[in-house]
PDB file of C-alpha atoms in Angstrom:
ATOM      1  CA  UNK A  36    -127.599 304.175  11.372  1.00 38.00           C
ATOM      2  CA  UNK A  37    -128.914 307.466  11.012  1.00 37.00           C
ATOM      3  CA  UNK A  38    -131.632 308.069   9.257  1.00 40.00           C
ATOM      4  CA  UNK A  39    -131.906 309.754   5.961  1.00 37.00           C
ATOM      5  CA  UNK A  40    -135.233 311.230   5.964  1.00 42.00           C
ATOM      6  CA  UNK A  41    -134.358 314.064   7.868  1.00 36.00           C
ATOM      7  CA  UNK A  42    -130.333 315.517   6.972  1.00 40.00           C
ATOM      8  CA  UNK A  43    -127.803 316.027  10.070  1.00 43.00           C
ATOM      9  CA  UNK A  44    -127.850 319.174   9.975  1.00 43.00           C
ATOM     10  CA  UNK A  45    -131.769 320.124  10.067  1.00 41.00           C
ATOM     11  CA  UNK A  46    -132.442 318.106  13.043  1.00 47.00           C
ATOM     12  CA  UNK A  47    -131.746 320.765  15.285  1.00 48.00           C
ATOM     13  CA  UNK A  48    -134.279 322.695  13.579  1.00 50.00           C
ATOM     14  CA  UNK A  49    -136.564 319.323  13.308  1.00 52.00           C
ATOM     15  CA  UNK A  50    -136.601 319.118  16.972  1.00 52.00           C
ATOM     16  CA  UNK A  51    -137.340 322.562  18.083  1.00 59.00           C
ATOM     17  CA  UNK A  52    -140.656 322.441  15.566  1.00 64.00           C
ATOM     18  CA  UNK A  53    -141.591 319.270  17.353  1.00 66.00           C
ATOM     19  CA  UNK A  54    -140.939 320.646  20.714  1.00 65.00           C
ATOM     20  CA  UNK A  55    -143.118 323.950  19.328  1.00 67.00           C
ATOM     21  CA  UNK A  56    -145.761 322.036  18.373  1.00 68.00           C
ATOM     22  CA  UNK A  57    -146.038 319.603  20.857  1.00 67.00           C
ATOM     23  CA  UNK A  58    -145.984 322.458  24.071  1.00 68.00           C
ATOM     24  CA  UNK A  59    -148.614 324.761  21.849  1.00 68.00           C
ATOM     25  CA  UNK A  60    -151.161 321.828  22.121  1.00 69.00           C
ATOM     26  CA  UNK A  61    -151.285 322.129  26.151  1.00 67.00           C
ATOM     27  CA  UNK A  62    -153.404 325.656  25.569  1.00 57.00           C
ATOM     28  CA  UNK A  63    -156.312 325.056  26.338  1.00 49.00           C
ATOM     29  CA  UNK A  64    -155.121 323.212  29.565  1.00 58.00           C
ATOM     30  CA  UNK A  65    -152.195 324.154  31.866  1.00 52.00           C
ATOM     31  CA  UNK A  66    -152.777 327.706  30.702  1.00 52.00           C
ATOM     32  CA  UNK A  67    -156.627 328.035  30.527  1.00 57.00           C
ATOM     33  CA  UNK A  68    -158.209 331.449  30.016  1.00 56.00           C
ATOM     34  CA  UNK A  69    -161.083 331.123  32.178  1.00 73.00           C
ATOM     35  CA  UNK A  70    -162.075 331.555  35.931  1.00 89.00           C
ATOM     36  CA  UNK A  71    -164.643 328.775  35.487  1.00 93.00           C
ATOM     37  CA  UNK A  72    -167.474 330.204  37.748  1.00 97.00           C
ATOM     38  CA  UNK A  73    -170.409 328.010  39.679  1.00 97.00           C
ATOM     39  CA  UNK A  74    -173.683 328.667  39.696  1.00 97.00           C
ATOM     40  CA  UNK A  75    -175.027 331.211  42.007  1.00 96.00           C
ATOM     41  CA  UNK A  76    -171.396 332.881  42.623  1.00 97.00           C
ATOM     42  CA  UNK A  77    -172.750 336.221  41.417  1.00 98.00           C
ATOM     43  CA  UNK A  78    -175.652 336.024  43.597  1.00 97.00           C
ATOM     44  CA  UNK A  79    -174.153 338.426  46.281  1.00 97.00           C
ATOM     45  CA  UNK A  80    -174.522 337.969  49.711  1.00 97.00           C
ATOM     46  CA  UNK A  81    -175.174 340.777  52.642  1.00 97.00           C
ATOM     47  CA  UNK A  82    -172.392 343.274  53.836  1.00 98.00           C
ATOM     48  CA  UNK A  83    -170.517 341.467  56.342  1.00 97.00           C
ATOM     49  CA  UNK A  84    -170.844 337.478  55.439  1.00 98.00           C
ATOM     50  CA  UNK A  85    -167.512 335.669  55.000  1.00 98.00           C
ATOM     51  CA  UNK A  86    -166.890 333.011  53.161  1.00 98.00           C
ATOM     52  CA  UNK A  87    -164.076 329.893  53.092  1.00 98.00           C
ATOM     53  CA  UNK A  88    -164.015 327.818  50.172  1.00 98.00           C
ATOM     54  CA  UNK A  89    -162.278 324.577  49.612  1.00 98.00           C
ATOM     55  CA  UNK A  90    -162.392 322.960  45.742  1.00 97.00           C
ATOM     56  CA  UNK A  91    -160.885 319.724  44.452  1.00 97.00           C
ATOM     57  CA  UNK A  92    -161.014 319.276  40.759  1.00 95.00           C
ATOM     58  CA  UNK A  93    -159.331 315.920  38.846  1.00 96.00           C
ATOM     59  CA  UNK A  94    -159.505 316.256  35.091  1.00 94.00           C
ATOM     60  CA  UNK A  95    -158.023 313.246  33.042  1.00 94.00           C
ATOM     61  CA  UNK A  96    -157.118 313.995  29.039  1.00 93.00           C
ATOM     62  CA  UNK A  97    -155.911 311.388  26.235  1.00 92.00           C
ATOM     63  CA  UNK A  98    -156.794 313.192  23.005  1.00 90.00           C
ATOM     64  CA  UNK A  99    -155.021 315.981  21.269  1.00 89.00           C
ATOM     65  CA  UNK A 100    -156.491 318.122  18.731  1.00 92.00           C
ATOM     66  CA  UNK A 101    -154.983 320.294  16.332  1.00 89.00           C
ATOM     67  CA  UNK A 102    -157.413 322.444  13.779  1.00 91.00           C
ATOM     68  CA  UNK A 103    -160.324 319.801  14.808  1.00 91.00           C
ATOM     69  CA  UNK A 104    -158.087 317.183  13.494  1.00 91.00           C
ATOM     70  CA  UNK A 105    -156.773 314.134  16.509  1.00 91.00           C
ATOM     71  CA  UNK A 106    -153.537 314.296  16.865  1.00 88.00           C
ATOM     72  CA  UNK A 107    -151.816 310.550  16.321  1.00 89.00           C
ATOM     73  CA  UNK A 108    -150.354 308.470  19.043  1.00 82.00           C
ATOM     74  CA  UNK A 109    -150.696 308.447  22.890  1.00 85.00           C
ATOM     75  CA  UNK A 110    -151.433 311.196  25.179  1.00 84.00           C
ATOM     76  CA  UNK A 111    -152.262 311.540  28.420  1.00 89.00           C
ATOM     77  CA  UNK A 112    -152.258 314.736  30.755  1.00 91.00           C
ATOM     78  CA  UNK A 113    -153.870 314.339  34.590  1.00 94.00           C
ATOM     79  CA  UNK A 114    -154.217 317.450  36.340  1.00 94.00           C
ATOM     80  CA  UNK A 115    -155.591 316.913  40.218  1.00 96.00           C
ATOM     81  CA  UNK A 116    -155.849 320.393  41.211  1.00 95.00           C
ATOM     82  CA  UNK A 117    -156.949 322.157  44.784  1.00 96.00           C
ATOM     83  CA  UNK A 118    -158.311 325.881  45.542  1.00 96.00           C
ATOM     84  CA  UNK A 119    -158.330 327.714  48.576  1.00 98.00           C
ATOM     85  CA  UNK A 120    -160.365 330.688  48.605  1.00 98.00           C
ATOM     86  CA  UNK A 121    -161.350 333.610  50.999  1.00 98.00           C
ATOM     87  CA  UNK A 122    -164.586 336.170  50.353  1.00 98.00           C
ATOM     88  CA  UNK A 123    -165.626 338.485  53.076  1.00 98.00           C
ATOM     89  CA  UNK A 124    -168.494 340.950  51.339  1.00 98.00           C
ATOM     90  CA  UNK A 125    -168.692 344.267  52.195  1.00 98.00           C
ATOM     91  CA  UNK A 126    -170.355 348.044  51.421  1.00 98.00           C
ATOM     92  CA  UNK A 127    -169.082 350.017  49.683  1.00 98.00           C
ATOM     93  CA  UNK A 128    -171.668 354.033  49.294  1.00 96.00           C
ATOM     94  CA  UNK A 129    -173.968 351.396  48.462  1.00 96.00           C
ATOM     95  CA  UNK A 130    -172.403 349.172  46.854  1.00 98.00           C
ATOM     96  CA  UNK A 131    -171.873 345.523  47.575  1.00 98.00           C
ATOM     97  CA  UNK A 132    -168.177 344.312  46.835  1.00 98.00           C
ATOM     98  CA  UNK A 133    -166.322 341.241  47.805  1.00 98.00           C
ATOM     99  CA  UNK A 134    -162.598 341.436  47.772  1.00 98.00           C
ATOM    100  CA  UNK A 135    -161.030 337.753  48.052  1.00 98.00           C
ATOM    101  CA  UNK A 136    -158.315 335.770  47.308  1.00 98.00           C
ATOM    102  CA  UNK A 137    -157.577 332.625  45.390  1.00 97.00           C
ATOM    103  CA  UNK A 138    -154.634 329.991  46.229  1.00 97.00           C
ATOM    104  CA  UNK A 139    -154.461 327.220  44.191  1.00 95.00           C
ATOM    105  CA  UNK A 140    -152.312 323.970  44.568  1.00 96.00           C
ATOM    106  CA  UNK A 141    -152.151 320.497  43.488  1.00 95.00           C
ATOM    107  CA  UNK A 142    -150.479 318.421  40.721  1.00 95.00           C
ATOM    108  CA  UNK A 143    -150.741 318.588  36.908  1.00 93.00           C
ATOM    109  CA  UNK A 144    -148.782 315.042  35.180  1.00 93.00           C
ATOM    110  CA  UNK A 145    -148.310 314.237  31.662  1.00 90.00           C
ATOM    111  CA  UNK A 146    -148.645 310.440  31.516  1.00 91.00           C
ATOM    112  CA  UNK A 147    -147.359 309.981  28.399  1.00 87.00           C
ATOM    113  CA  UNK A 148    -144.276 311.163  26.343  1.00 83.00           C
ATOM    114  CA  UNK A 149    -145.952 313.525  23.742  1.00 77.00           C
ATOM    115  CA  UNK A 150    -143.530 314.435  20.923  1.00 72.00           C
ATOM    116  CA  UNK A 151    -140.394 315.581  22.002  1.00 75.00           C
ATOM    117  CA  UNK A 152    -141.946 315.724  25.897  1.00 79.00           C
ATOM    118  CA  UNK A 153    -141.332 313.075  28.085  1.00 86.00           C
ATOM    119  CA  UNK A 154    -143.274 311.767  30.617  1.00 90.00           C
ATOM    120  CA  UNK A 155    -143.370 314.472  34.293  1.00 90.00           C
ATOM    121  CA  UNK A 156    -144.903 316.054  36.770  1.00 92.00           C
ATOM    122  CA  UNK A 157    -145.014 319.507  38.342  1.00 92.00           C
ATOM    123  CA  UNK A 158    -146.566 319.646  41.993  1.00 94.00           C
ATOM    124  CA  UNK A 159    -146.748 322.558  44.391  1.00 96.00           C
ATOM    125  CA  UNK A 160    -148.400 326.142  45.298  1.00 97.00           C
ATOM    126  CA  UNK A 161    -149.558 328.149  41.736  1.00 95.00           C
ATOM    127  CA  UNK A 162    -150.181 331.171  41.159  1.00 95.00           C
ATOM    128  CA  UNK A 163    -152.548 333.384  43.738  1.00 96.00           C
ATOM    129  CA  UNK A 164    -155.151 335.291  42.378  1.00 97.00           C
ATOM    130  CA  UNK A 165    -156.660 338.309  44.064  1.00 98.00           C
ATOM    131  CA  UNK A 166    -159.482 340.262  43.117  1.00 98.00           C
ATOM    132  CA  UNK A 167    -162.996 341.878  43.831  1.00 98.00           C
ATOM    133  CA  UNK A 168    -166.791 341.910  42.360  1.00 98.00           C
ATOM    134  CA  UNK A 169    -168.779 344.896  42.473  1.00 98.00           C
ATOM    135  CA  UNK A 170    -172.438 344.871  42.126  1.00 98.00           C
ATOM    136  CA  UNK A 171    -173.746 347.899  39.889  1.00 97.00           C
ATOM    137  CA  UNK A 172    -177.200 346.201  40.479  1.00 98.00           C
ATOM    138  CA  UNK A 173    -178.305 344.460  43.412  1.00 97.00           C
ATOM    139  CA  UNK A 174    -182.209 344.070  43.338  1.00 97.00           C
ATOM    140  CA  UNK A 175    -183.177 341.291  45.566  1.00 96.00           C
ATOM    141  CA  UNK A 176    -186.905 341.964  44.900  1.00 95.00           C
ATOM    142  CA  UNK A 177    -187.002 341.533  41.687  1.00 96.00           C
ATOM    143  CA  UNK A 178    -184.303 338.542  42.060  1.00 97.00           C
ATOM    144  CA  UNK A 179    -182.172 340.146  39.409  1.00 98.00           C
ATOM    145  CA  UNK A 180    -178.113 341.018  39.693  1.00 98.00           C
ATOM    146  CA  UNK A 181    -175.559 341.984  37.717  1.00 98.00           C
ATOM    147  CA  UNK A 182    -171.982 342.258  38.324  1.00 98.00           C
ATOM    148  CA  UNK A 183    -168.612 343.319  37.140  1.00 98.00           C
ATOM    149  CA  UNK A 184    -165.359 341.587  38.243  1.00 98.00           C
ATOM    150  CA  UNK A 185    -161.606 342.051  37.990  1.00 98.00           C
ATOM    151  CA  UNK A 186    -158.678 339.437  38.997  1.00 98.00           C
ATOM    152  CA  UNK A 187    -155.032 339.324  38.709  1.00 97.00           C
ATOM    153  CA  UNK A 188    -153.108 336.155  38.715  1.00 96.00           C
ATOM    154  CA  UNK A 189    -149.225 336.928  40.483  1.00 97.00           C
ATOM    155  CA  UNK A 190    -146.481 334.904  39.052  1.00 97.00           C
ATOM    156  CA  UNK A 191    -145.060 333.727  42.841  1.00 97.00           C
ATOM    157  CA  UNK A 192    -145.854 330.002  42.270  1.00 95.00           C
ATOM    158  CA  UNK A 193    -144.076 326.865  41.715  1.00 95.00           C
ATOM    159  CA  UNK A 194    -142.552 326.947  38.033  1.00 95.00           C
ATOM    160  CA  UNK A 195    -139.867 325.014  36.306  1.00 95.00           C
ATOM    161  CA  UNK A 196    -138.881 326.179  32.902  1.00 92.00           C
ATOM    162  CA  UNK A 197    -137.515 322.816  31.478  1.00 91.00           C
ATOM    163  CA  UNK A 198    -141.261 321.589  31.984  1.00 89.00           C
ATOM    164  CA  UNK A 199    -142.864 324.193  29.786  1.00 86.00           C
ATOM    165  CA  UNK A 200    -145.915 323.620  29.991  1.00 88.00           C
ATOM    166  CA  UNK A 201    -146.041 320.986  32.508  1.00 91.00           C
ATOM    167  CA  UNK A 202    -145.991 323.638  35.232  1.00 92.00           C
ATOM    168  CA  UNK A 203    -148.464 324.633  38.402  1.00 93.00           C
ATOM    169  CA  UNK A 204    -147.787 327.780  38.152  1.00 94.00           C
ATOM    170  CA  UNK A 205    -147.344 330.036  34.826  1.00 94.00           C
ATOM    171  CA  UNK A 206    -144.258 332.396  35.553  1.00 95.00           C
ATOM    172  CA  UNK A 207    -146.640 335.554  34.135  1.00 96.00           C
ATOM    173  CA  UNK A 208    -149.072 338.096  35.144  1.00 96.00           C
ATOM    174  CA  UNK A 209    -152.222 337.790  34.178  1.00 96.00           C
ATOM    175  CA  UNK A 210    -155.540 339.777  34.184  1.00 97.00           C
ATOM    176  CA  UNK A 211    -159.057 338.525  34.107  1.00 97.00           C
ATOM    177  CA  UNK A 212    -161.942 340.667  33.697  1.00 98.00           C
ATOM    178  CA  UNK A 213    -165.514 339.713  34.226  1.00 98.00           C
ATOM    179  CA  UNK A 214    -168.833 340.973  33.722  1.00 98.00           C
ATOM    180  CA  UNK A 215    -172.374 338.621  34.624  1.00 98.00           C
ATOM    181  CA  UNK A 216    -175.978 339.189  34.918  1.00 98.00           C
ATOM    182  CA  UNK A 217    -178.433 336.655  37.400  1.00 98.00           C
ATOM    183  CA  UNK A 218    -181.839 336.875  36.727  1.00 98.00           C
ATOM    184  CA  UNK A 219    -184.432 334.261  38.290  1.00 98.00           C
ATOM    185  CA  UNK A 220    -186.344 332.963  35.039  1.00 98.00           C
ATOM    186  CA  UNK A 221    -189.273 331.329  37.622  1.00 97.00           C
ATOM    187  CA  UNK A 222    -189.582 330.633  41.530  1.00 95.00           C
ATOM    188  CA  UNK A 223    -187.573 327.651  40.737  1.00 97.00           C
ATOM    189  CA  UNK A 224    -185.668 328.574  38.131  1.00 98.00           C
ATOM    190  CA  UNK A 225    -182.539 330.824  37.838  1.00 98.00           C
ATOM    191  CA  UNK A 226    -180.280 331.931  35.308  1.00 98.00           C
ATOM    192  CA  UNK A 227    -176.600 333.354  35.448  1.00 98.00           C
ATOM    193  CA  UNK A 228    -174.717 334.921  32.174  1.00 98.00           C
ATOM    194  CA  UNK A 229    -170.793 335.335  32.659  1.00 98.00           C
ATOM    195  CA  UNK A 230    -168.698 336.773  29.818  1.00 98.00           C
ATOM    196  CA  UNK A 231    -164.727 336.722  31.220  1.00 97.00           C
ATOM    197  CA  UNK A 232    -162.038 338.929  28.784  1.00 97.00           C
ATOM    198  CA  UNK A 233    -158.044 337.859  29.713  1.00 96.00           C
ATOM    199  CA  UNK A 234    -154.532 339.853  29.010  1.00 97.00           C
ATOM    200  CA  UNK A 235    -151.191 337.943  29.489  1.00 96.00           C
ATOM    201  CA  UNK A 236    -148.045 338.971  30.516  1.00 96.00           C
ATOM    202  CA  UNK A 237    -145.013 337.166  29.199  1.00 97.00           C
ATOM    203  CA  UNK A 238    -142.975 334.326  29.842  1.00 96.00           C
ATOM    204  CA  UNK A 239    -139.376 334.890  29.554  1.00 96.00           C
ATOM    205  CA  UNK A 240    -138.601 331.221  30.499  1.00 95.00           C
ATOM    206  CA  UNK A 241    -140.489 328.667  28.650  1.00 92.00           C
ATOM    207  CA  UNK A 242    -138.442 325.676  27.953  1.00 89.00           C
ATOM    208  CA  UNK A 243    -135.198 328.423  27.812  1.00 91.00           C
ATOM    209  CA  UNK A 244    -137.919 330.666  25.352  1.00 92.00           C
ATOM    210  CA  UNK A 245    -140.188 333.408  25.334  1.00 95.00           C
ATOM    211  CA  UNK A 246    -143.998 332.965  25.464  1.00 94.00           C
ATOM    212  CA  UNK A 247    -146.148 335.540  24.522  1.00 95.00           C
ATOM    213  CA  UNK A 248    -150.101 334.879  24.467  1.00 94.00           C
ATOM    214  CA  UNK A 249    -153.517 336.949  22.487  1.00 95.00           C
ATOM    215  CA  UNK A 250    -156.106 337.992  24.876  1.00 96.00           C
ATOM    216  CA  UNK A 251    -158.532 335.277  25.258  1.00 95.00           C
ATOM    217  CA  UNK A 252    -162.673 335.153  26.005  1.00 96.00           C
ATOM    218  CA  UNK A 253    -165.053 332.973  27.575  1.00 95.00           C
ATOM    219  CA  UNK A 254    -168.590 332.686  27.441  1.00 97.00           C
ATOM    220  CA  UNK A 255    -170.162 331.310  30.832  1.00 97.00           C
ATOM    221  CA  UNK A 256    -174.182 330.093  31.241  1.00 98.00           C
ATOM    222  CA  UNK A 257    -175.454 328.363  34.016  1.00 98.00           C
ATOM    223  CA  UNK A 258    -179.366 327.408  34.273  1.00 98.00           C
ATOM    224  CA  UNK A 259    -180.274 326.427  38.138  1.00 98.00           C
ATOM    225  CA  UNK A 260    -183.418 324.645  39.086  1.00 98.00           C
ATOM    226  CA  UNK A 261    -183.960 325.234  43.155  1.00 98.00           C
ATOM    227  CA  UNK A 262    -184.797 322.278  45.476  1.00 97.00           C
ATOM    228  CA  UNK A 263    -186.430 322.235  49.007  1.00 93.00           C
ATOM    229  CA  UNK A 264    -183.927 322.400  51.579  1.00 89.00           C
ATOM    230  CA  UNK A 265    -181.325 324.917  50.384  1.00 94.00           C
ATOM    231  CA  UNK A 266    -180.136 322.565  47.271  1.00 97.00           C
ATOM    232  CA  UNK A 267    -179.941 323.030  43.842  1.00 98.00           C
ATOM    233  CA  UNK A 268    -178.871 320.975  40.381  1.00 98.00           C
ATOM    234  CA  UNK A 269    -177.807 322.811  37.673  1.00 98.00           C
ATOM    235  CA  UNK A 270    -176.550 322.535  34.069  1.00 98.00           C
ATOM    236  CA  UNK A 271    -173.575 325.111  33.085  1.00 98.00           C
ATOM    237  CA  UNK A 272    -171.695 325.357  29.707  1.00 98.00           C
ATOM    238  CA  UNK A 273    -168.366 327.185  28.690  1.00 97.00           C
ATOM    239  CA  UNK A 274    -167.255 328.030  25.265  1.00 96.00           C
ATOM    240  CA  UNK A 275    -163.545 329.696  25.389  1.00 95.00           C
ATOM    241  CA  UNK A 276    -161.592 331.398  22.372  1.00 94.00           C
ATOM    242  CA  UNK A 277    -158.934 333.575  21.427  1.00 93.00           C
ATOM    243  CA  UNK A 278    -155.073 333.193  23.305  1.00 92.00           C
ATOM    244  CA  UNK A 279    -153.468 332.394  20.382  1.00 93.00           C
ATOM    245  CA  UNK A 280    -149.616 332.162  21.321  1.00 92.00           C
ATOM    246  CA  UNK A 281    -146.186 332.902  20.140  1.00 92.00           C
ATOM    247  CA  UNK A 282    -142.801 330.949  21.586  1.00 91.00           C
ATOM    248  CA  UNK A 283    -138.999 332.566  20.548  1.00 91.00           C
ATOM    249  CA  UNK A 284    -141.248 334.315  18.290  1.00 91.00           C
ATOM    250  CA  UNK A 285    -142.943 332.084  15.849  1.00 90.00           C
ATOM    251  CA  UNK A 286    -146.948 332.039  15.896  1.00 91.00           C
ATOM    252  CA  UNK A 287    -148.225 328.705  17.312  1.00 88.00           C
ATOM    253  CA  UNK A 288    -151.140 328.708  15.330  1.00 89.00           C
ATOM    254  CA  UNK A 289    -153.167 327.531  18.785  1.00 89.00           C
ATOM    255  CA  UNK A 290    -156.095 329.795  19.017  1.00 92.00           C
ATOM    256  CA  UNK A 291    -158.376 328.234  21.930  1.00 92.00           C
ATOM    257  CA  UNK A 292    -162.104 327.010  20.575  1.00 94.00           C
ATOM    258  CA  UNK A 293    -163.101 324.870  23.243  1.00 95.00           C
ATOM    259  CA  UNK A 294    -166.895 323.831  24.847  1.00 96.00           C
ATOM    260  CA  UNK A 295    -167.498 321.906  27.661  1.00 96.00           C
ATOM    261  CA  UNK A 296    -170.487 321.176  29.810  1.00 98.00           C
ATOM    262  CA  UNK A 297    -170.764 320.494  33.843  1.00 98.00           C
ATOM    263  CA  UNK A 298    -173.650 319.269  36.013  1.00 98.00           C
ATOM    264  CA  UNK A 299    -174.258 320.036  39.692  1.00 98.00           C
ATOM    265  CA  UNK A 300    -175.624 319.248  42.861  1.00 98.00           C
ATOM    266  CA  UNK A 301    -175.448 321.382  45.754  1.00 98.00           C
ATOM    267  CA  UNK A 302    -177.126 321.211  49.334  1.00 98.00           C
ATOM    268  CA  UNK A 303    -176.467 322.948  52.441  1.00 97.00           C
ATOM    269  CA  UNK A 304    -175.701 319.868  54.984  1.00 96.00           C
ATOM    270  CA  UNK A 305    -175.556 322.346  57.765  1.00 95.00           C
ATOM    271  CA  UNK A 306    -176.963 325.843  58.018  1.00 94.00           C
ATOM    272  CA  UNK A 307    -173.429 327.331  57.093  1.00 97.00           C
ATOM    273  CA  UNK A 308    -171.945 324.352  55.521  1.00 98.00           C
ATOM    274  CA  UNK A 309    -172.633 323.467  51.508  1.00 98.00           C
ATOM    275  CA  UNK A 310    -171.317 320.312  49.852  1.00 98.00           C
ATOM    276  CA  UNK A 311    -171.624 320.531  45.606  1.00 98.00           C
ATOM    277  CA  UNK A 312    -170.205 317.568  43.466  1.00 98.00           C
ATOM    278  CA  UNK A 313    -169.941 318.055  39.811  1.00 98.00           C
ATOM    279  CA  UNK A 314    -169.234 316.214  36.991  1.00 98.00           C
ATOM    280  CA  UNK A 315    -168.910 316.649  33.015  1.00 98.00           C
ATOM    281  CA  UNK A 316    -166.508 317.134  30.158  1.00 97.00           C
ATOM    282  CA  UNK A 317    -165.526 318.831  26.607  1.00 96.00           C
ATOM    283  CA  UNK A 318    -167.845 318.693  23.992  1.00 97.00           C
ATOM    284  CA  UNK A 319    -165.401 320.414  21.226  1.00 96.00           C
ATOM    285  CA  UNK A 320    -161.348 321.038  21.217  1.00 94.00           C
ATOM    286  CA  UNK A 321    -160.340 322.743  18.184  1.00 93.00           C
ATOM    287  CA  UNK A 322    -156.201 322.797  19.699  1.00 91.00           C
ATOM    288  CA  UNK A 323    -155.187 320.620  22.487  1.00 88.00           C
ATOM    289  CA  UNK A 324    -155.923 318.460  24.919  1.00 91.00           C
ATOM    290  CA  UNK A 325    -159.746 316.878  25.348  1.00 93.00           C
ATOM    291  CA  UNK A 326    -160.935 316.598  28.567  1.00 93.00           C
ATOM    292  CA  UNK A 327    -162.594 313.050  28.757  1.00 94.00           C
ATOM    293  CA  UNK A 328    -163.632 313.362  32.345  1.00 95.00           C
ATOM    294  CA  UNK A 329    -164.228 315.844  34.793  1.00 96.00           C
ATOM    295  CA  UNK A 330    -165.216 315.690  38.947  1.00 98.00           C
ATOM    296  CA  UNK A 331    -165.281 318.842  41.284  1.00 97.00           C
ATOM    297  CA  UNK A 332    -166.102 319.007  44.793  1.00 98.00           C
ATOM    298  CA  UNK A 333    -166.265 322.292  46.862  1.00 98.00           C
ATOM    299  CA  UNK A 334    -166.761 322.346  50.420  1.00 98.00           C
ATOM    300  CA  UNK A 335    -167.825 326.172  51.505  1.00 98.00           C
ATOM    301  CA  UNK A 336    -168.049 327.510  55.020  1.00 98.00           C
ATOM    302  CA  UNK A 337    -170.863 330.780  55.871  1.00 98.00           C
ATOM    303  CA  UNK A 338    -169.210 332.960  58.558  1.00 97.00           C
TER     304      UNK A 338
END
C-alpha cells in the first residue's frame, strides 16, 4: 500500500529534494577546496633540484553534518586516494619557480546507502593539476620565505554522472590560488602560513543536472620542530569555508566550515630519499561528511 504521508503526485518532487540534499552533504569531501599542503613545501629548494613525489592518503567518514546538526542514520564514505607528482625548480631573473604537475588516482566508496544514494564506487585517474610557485622572497639567511602559487585542476579524469558525487574526478575546471609565508620562529623551530582562494567551473552533468559552486578559502598553519638527522614532527591545522553550491539551480545551502588537524613525522632514510607518515582528523564539520580517521604517507625522491 502506498503510503499517505507523502501524495502520488509530489513524490517526484519528494525524491529529487532527497537526492539534493543528500549529494550537497558530500562538499566538503569528494569536492574539497583545498590543496592540503605539508610542512616545509614552501621552503624552496636551489635552481635545478627535481623532485618525484609519491602520496597515499585513506580517509574513512560515518557522520554527516548539516548546519552543525548529525545527520540521522548510517553513513559511510571511504576514499583511498594516490598522488603522483613532478617538481623540477628553476630561475627565473632571479626568481626561484617550480612548475610541476599533479596526477591523482585511487578510489573514493560510499559504504552505505545515504538517502536516495545507494551504496558505489568510482575508481580510476582524476583530475591533473598543473601549476607553479614563485618566490617573491627567498632569504635563506634570515630563514624567511614567502611565496605565491597558482594551480588549475583539468576536467580529463574518470567521471560518471549517475554517481554525482561519488566520482574521482569532478567533470570541471578549477583554479586554486595560493599565497604562504615560512619563517623559522627558533633554530629548531619553523613556521609556515598558507592562505589558498578557489574558483569553479561548472558541471553540466551531475546526476543529469547542473552544478555550480561559490569560491571557497582555506586557512593553512603548520608549526615544525627540527630533529637531528634531517627529520622533523610537526603539528598542521586547516580551517576551510565558503563553496556554497547550487544543483538545476536551487541553492544547497552547503557552505563548507570545516577544521581538521594532522601530525607528522618525516626523516630522510637516504640522502635523497624522505619517508613522512601522518595521521589526524576533523575537529568541526558544519555540512557533510566527518572525517573520523586520517593516514598519509609520501615517499619523495631528490634528483
Amino acid at each position: 500500500m502506498r503510503s499517505t504521508l507523502i501524495p502520488t503526485k509530489f513524490e517526484p518532487l519528494a525524491k529529487f529534494s532527497a537526492l539534493l540534499f543528500a549529494a550537497s552533504l558530500f562538499s566538503s569531501t569528494a569536492y574539497s577546496a583545498e590543496i592540503a599542503t605539508d610542512p616545509g613545501d614552501y621552503t624552496p629548494l636551489p635552481a635545478g633540484t627535481n623532485l618525484a613525489i609519491l602520496y597515499g592518503q585513506y580517509a574513512t567518514r560515518d557522520t554527516v553534518y548539516s548546519d552543525d546538526d548529525q545527520v540521522p542514520g548510517k553513513a559511510g564514505l571511504d576514499t583511498t586516494i594516490g598522488l603522483a607528482r613532478f617538481v623540477h625548480y628553476m630561475d627565473i631573473g632571479g626568481v626561484i619557480v617550480d612548475p610541476q604537475i599533479i596526477v591523482p588516482f585511487g578510489e573514493v566508496e560510499l559504504t552505505e546507502a545515504f538517502g536516495p544514494l545507494q551504496p558505489t564506487s568510482s575508481s580510476g585517474v582524476g583530475d591533473p593539476i598543473i601549476g607553479a610557485t614563485a618566490w617573491f622572497l627567498n632569504n635563506p639567511d634570515a630563514q624567511e620565505w614567502a611565496g605565491l602559487s597558482a594551480f588549475v585542476s583539468l576536467p580529463v579524469g574518470e567521471y560518471d554522472g549517475d554517481k554525482g558525487p561519488v566520482n574521482i574526478g569532478e567533470n570541471r575546471w578549477k583554479g586554486i590560488f595560493q599565497a604562504a609565508y615560512v619563517k623559522h620562529l627558533s633554530t629548531s623551530v619553523v613556521m609556515d602560513l598558507i592562505a589558498e582562494y578557489s574558483v569553479y567551473g561548472t558541471n553540466d552533468d551531475f546526476l543529469g543536472m547542473r552544478r555550480e559552486q561559490e569560491d571557497a578559502q582555506s586557512l593553512q598553519g603548520h608549526l615544525r620542530y627540527l630533529l637531528p638527522k634531517q627529520s622533523h614532527v610537526a603539528l598542521s591545522y586547516y580551517h576551510s569555508f565558503g563553496g556554497e553550491t547550487t544543483v538545476a539551480g536551487v541553492d544547497q545551502d552547503d557552505r563548507v566550515n570545516t577544521n581538521r588537524w594532522l601530525a607528522t613525522y618525516a626523516t630522510f632514510i637516504d640522502p635523497t630519499i624522505q619517508l613522512q607518515l601522518q595521521a589526524g582528523q576533523d575537529i568541526s564539520v558544519k555540512n557533510g561528511f566527518e572525517e573520523d580517521a586520517r593516514v598519509n604517507l609520501r615517499i619523495l625522491k631528490v634528483f
